[in-house]
Tab-separated table of C-alpha atoms and ligand atoms in Angstrom:
chain	number	residue	atom	x	y	z
Z	1	UNK	CA	60.185	-41.888	44.602
Z	2	UNK	CA	58.032	-43.248	41.806
Z	3	UNK	CA	59.186	-43.405	38.197
Z	4	UNK	CA	56.520	-40.845	37.192
Z	5	UNK	CA	57.646	-38.113	39.582
Z	6	UNK	CA	61.150	-37.912	38.095
Z	7	UNK	CA	61.477	-34.840	35.887
Z	8	UNK	CA	62.017	-35.845	32.235
Z	9	UNK	CA	64.118	-32.741	31.557
Z	10	UNK	CA	66.767	-33.160	34.237
Z	11	UNK	CA	66.091	-36.758	35.323
Z	12	UNK	CA	65.843	-35.603	38.905
Z	13	UNK	CA	69.223	-33.883	39.103
Z	14	UNK	CA	67.651	-30.398	39.201
Z	15	UNK	CA	69.990	-29.158	36.455
Z	16	UNK	CA	69.913	-29.161	32.686
Z	17	UNK	CA	72.867	-28.676	30.389
Z	18	UNK	CA	72.346	-25.869	27.898
Z	19	UNK	CA	74.501	-25.009	24.920
Z	20	UNK	CA	75.330	-21.311	25.068
Z	21	UNK	CA	75.872	-18.998	22.100
Z	22	UNK	CA	79.620	-19.186	22.600
Z	23	UNK	CA	79.389	-22.903	21.920
Z	24	UNK	CA	80.223	-23.773	25.517
Z	25	UNK	CA	77.710	-25.899	27.382
Z	26	UNK	CA	76.718	-24.913	30.915
Z	27	UNK	CA	74.518	-26.318	33.667
Z	28	UNK	CA	71.385	-24.352	34.543
Z	29	UNK	CA	68.730	-24.916	37.217
Z	30	UNK	CA	65.867	-26.912	35.699
Z	31	UNK	CA	62.401	-25.346	35.672
Z	32	UNK	CA	61.155	-28.244	37.812
Z	33	UNK	CA	63.151	-26.810	40.731
Z	34	UNK	CA	61.261	-23.543	40.466
Z	35	UNK	CA	57.960	-25.420	40.202
Z	36	UNK	CA	58.822	-27.535	43.234
Z	37	UNK	CA	59.767	-24.512	45.327
Z	38	UNK	CA	56.526	-22.812	44.308
Z	39	UNK	CA	54.509	-25.863	45.369
Z	40	UNK	CA	56.347	-25.985	48.696
Z	41	UNK	CA	55.640	-22.306	49.333
Z	42	UNK	CA	51.986	-22.793	48.464
Z	43	UNK	CA	51.648	-25.757	50.806
Z	44	UNK	CA	53.410	-23.850	53.594
Z	45	UNK	CA	50.872	-21.026	53.259
Z	46	UNK	CA	48.233	-23.332	54.741
Z	47	UNK	CA	45.321	-22.398	52.472
Z	48	UNK	CA	42.398	-24.660	53.477
Z	49	UNK	CA	41.302	-27.178	50.862
Z	50	UNK	CA	37.901	-25.536	50.399
Z	51	UNK	CA	39.612	-22.376	49.140
Z	52	UNK	CA	42.279	-24.056	47.028
Z	53	UNK	CA	40.440	-23.331	43.776
Z	54	UNK	CA	40.134	-19.575	44.459
Z	55	UNK	CA	41.766	-17.392	41.821
Z	56	UNK	CA	41.207	-13.901	40.422
Z	57	UNK	CA	39.848	-15.478	37.239
Z	58	UNK	CA	37.189	-17.464	39.102
Z	59	UNK	CA	36.031	-14.512	41.232
Z	60	UNK	CA	32.391	-13.720	40.502
Z	61	UNK	CA	31.908	-10.059	39.586
Z	62	UNK	CA	28.305	-9.220	40.346
Z	63	UNK	CA	28.477	-5.522	41.122
Z	64	UNK	CA	30.714	-2.459	41.311
Z	65	UNK	CA	31.895	-3.098	44.864
Z	66	UNK	CA	33.234	-6.486	43.745
Z	67	UNK	CA	34.933	-4.939	40.724
Z	68	UNK	CA	36.573	-2.370	42.986
Z	69	UNK	CA	37.734	-5.061	45.398
Z	70	UNK	CA	39.205	-7.122	42.553
Z	71	UNK	CA	41.006	-4.086	41.160
Z	72	UNK	CA	42.598	-3.316	44.533
Z	73	UNK	CA	43.495	-6.966	45.166
Z	74	UNK	CA	45.362	-7.030	41.863
Z	75	UNK	CA	47.072	-3.769	42.780
Z	76	UNK	CA	48.247	-5.263	46.072
Z	77	UNK	CA	49.831	-8.160	44.158
Z	78	UNK	CA	51.411	-5.880	41.556
Z	79	UNK	CA	52.909	-3.611	44.229
Z	80	UNK	CA	54.613	-6.485	46.016
Z	81	UNK	CA	57.238	-6.188	47.373
Z	82	UNK	CA	57.289	-2.626	48.607
Z	83	UNK	CA	53.583	-1.788	48.381
Z	84	UNK	CA	52.216	0.257	51.225
Z	85	UNK	CA	48.705	-1.140	51.396
Z	86	UNK	CA	47.126	-4.413	52.340
Z	87	UNK	CA	43.440	-5.096	51.886
Z	88	UNK	CA	40.537	-5.203	54.324
Z	89	UNK	CA	37.460	-6.751	52.737
Z	90	UNK	CA	34.234	-6.406	54.663
Z	91	UNK	CA	30.719	-7.450	53.783
Z	92	UNK	CA	28.059	-10.108	54.343
Z	93	UNK	CA	28.562	-13.852	53.855
Z	94	UNK	CA	28.689	-15.131	50.307
Z	95	UNK	CA	30.122	-12.080	48.532
Z	96	UNK	CA	33.489	-13.759	47.983
Z	97	UNK	CA	35.674	-11.904	50.474
Z	98	UNK	CA	37.737	-14.941	51.394
Z	99	UNK	CA	37.817	-16.074	47.768
Z	100	UNK	CA	39.375	-12.790	46.704
Z	101	UNK	CA	41.803	-12.583	49.620
Z	102	UNK	CA	42.966	-16.156	48.974
Z	103	UNK	CA	43.352	-15.405	45.259
Z	104	UNK	CA	45.674	-12.505	46.125
Z	105	UNK	CA	47.583	-14.628	48.642
Z	106	UNK	CA	48.028	-17.424	46.086
Z	107	UNK	CA	49.224	-15.080	43.395
Z	108	UNK	CA	51.734	-13.487	45.771
Z	109	UNK	CA	53.035	-16.895	46.847
Z	110	UNK	CA	53.062	-18.565	43.439
Z	111	UNK	CA	54.101	-15.745	41.155
Z	112	UNK	CA	55.889	-13.281	43.423
Z	113	UNK	CA	57.796	-15.702	45.634
Z	114	UNK	CA	56.216	-14.451	48.881
Z	115	UNK	CA	56.096	-16.508	52.059
Z	116	UNK	CA	52.381	-16.554	52.758
Z	117	UNK	CA	50.279	-17.528	55.734
Z	118	UNK	CA	46.517	-18.160	55.874
Z	119	UNK	CA	44.984	-17.852	59.327
Z	120	UNK	CA	41.390	-18.369	60.390
Z	121	UNK	CA	41.228	-15.886	63.259
Z	122	UNK	CA	38.947	-17.802	65.614
Z	123	UNK	CA	40.899	-20.994	65.187
Z	124	UNK	CA	44.142	-19.132	65.860
Z	125	UNK	CA	42.782	-17.602	69.045
Z	126	UNK	CA	41.587	-21.027	70.224
Z	127	UNK	CA	45.007	-22.600	69.624
Z	128	UNK	CA	46.760	-19.737	71.385
Z	129	UNK	CA	44.314	-19.825	74.297
Z	130	UNK	CA	44.999	-23.537	74.599
Z	131	UNK	CA	48.783	-23.093	74.796
Z	132	UNK	CA	48.222	-20.233	77.239
Z	133	UNK	CA	46.074	-22.465	79.477
Z	134	UNK	CA	48.691	-25.210	79.373
Z	135	UNK	CA	51.423	-22.711	80.149
Z	136	UNK	CA	53.083	-23.877	76.947
Z	137	UNK	CA	54.841	-20.678	75.969
Z	138	UNK	CA	57.116	-22.371	73.450
Z	139	UNK	CA	54.118	-23.834	71.630
Z	140	UNK	CA	52.530	-20.389	71.572
Z	141	UNK	CA	55.649	-18.867	70.067
Z	142	UNK	CA	55.746	-21.660	67.484
Z	143	UNK	CA	52.216	-20.766	66.440
Z	144	UNK	CA	52.984	-17.056	66.196
Z	145	UNK	CA	56.332	-17.263	64.421
Z	146	UNK	CA	55.092	-18.013	60.878
Z	147	UNK	CA	52.271	-15.498	61.356
Z	148	UNK	CA	54.516	-12.642	62.362
Z	149	UNK	CA	57.256	-13.606	59.904
Z	150	UNK	CA	55.157	-14.110	56.766
Z	151	UNK	CA	55.651	-11.739	53.831
Z	152	UNK	CA	51.889	-11.771	53.444
Z	153	UNK	CA	49.414	-12.709	56.153
Z	154	UNK	CA	45.734	-13.383	55.540
Z	155	UNK	CA	43.588	-13.000	58.665
Z	156	UNK	CA	40.277	-14.556	57.705
Z	157	UNK	CA	37.063	-13.587	59.477
Z	158	UNK	CA	38.380	-11.109	62.010
Z	159	UNK	CA	35.884	-9.869	64.587
Z	160	UNK	CA	33.555	-12.851	64.148
Z	161	UNK	CA	33.189	-13.197	67.897
Z	162	UNK	CA	33.380	-10.520	70.526
Z	163	UNK	CA	36.349	-12.265	72.114
Z	164	UNK	CA	37.912	-11.896	75.517
Z	165	UNK	CA	40.137	-8.948	76.421
Z	166	UNK	CA	43.000	-11.421	76.098
Z	167	UNK	CA	41.979	-12.327	72.520
Z	168	UNK	CA	41.729	-8.676	71.633
Z	169	UNK	CA	45.146	-8.000	73.080
Z	170	UNK	CA	46.630	-10.900	71.135
Z	171	UNK	CA	45.154	-9.689	67.858
Z	172	UNK	CA	46.432	-6.235	68.693
Z	173	UNK	CA	49.905	-7.625	69.173
Z	174	UNK	CA	49.856	-9.408	65.810
Z	175	UNK	CA	48.509	-6.403	63.932
Z	176	UNK	CA	50.948	-3.997	65.565
Z	177	UNK	CA	53.883	-6.266	64.763
Z	178	UNK	CA	52.761	-6.393	61.127
Z	179	UNK	CA	52.353	-2.620	61.122
Z	180	UNK	CA	55.796	-1.965	62.610
Z	181	UNK	CA	57.416	-4.310	60.093
Z	182	UNK	CA	55.467	-2.691	57.209
Z	183	UNK	CA	54.417	-6.243	56.371
Z	184	UNK	CA	51.575	-6.964	53.994
Z	185	UNK	CA	48.319	-8.036	55.647
Z	186	UNK	CA	45.011	-9.073	54.067
Z	187	UNK	CA	41.855	-9.318	56.167
Z	188	UNK	CA	38.240	-10.335	55.791
Z	189	UNK	CA	35.361	-9.519	58.114
Z	190	UNK	CA	31.589	-9.860	58.196
Z	191	UNK	CA	31.305	-6.612	60.113
Z	192	UNK	CA	31.215	-3.118	58.642
Z	193	UNK	CA	34.662	-1.582	59.023
Z	194	UNK	CA	33.303	1.695	60.317
Z	195	UNK	CA	30.270	2.199	62.527
Z	196	UNK	CA	27.034	2.937	60.683
Z	197	UNK	CA	24.862	3.296	63.753
Z	198	UNK	CA	23.220	-0.075	63.065
Z	199	UNK	CA	24.672	-3.148	64.712
Z	200	UNK	CA	28.278	-3.667	65.688
Z	201	UNK	CA	31.241	-2.582	63.585
Z	202	UNK	CA	34.800	-3.849	63.494
Z	203	UNK	CA	35.777	-0.838	65.595
Z	204	UNK	CA	33.270	-1.941	68.264
Z	205	UNK	CA	34.748	-5.422	68.353
Z	206	UNK	CA	38.459	-4.632	68.111
Z	207	UNK	CA	38.525	-1.189	69.661
Z	208	UNK	CA	38.812	2.079	67.782
Z	209	UNK	CA	42.601	2.214	67.941
Z	210	UNK	CA	43.136	-1.163	66.353
Z	211	UNK	CA	40.457	-0.606	63.728
Z	212	UNK	CA	41.962	2.715	62.704
Z	213	UNK	CA	45.395	1.136	62.536
Z	214	UNK	CA	43.967	-1.422	60.113
Z	215	UNK	CA	42.466	1.352	58.035
Z	216	UNK	CA	45.921	2.901	57.898
Z	217	UNK	CA	47.541	-0.365	56.775
Z	218	UNK	CA	44.903	-1.406	54.267
Z	219	UNK	CA	42.629	-0.303	51.499
Z	220	UNK	CA	39.174	-0.905	52.906
Z	221	UNK	CA	36.422	-2.193	50.622
Z	222	UNK	CA	32.859	-2.787	51.765
Z	223	UNK	CA	31.512	-5.475	49.469
Z	224	UNK	CA	27.814	-5.626	48.832
Z	225	UNK	CA	25.879	-8.751	48.017
Z	226	UNK	CA	23.718	-9.395	45.032
Z	227	UNK	CA	23.693	-8.731	41.360
Z	228	UNK	CA	22.830	-5.077	40.899
Z	229	UNK	CA	22.741	-5.314	37.128
Z	230	UNK	CA	20.278	-8.168	37.292
Z	231	UNK	CA	18.144	-6.246	39.793
Z	232	UNK	CA	18.073	-3.250	37.483
Z	233	UNK	CA	17.265	-5.401	34.449
Z	234	UNK	CA	14.377	-7.172	36.140
Z	235	UNK	CA	13.077	-3.805	37.385
Z	236	UNK	CA	13.116	-2.530	33.785
Z	237	UNK	CA	11.350	-5.662	32.637
Z	238	UNK	CA	8.532	-5.080	35.078
Z	239	UNK	CA	7.981	-1.460	34.145
U	1	ZN	ZN1	63.863	-31.001	36.131
């Protein structure tokens, strides 16, 4: 351990001696212990480096759908533990769905002491398929354990590919386990949550049963792209 990493308050012991009102001195956990535990939890959550900077404060509010999503994301954090709703953010690329979901995950892990887990859905399915092909059941269980056991799970980009019946079944298993445990789940998807008649919806990809289960577990927000206020302003300017 380098000289610099030793806490100046407790000199690495993890405890500080505080004089109490009664005049008796007592040992108390140093704040560096709390900070260290928070860092460990954050690292264990597996947030990819490209999303590390994502916070509520840096979320770009361009229109009402984004404001609504931010409001609900904050509510999810405030209601933890014991809240009844996760969050399903749908919408096109570039509207900040993953940014917002990561911001909520971070806040829950850092400030609320939650065990968090970030999962990129396609990557997860590939790893599981690989262990399945190798008949490596133990490895498969090792992959699933932190996902099923997390206080808050972020499933990023669900429904991005059509997926095999096996992949669908696996996702179903994860989501049902989360549902049965009343565990908090955050999701992002590029697909509309409900069918609109145009193109495929999440229900088409995952099956109606699973999609409606998600709608039961989560507040669903359809984020729209673009800056509506700017569009309106420039329209006014032209008229
Ligand atoms: Zn310390």
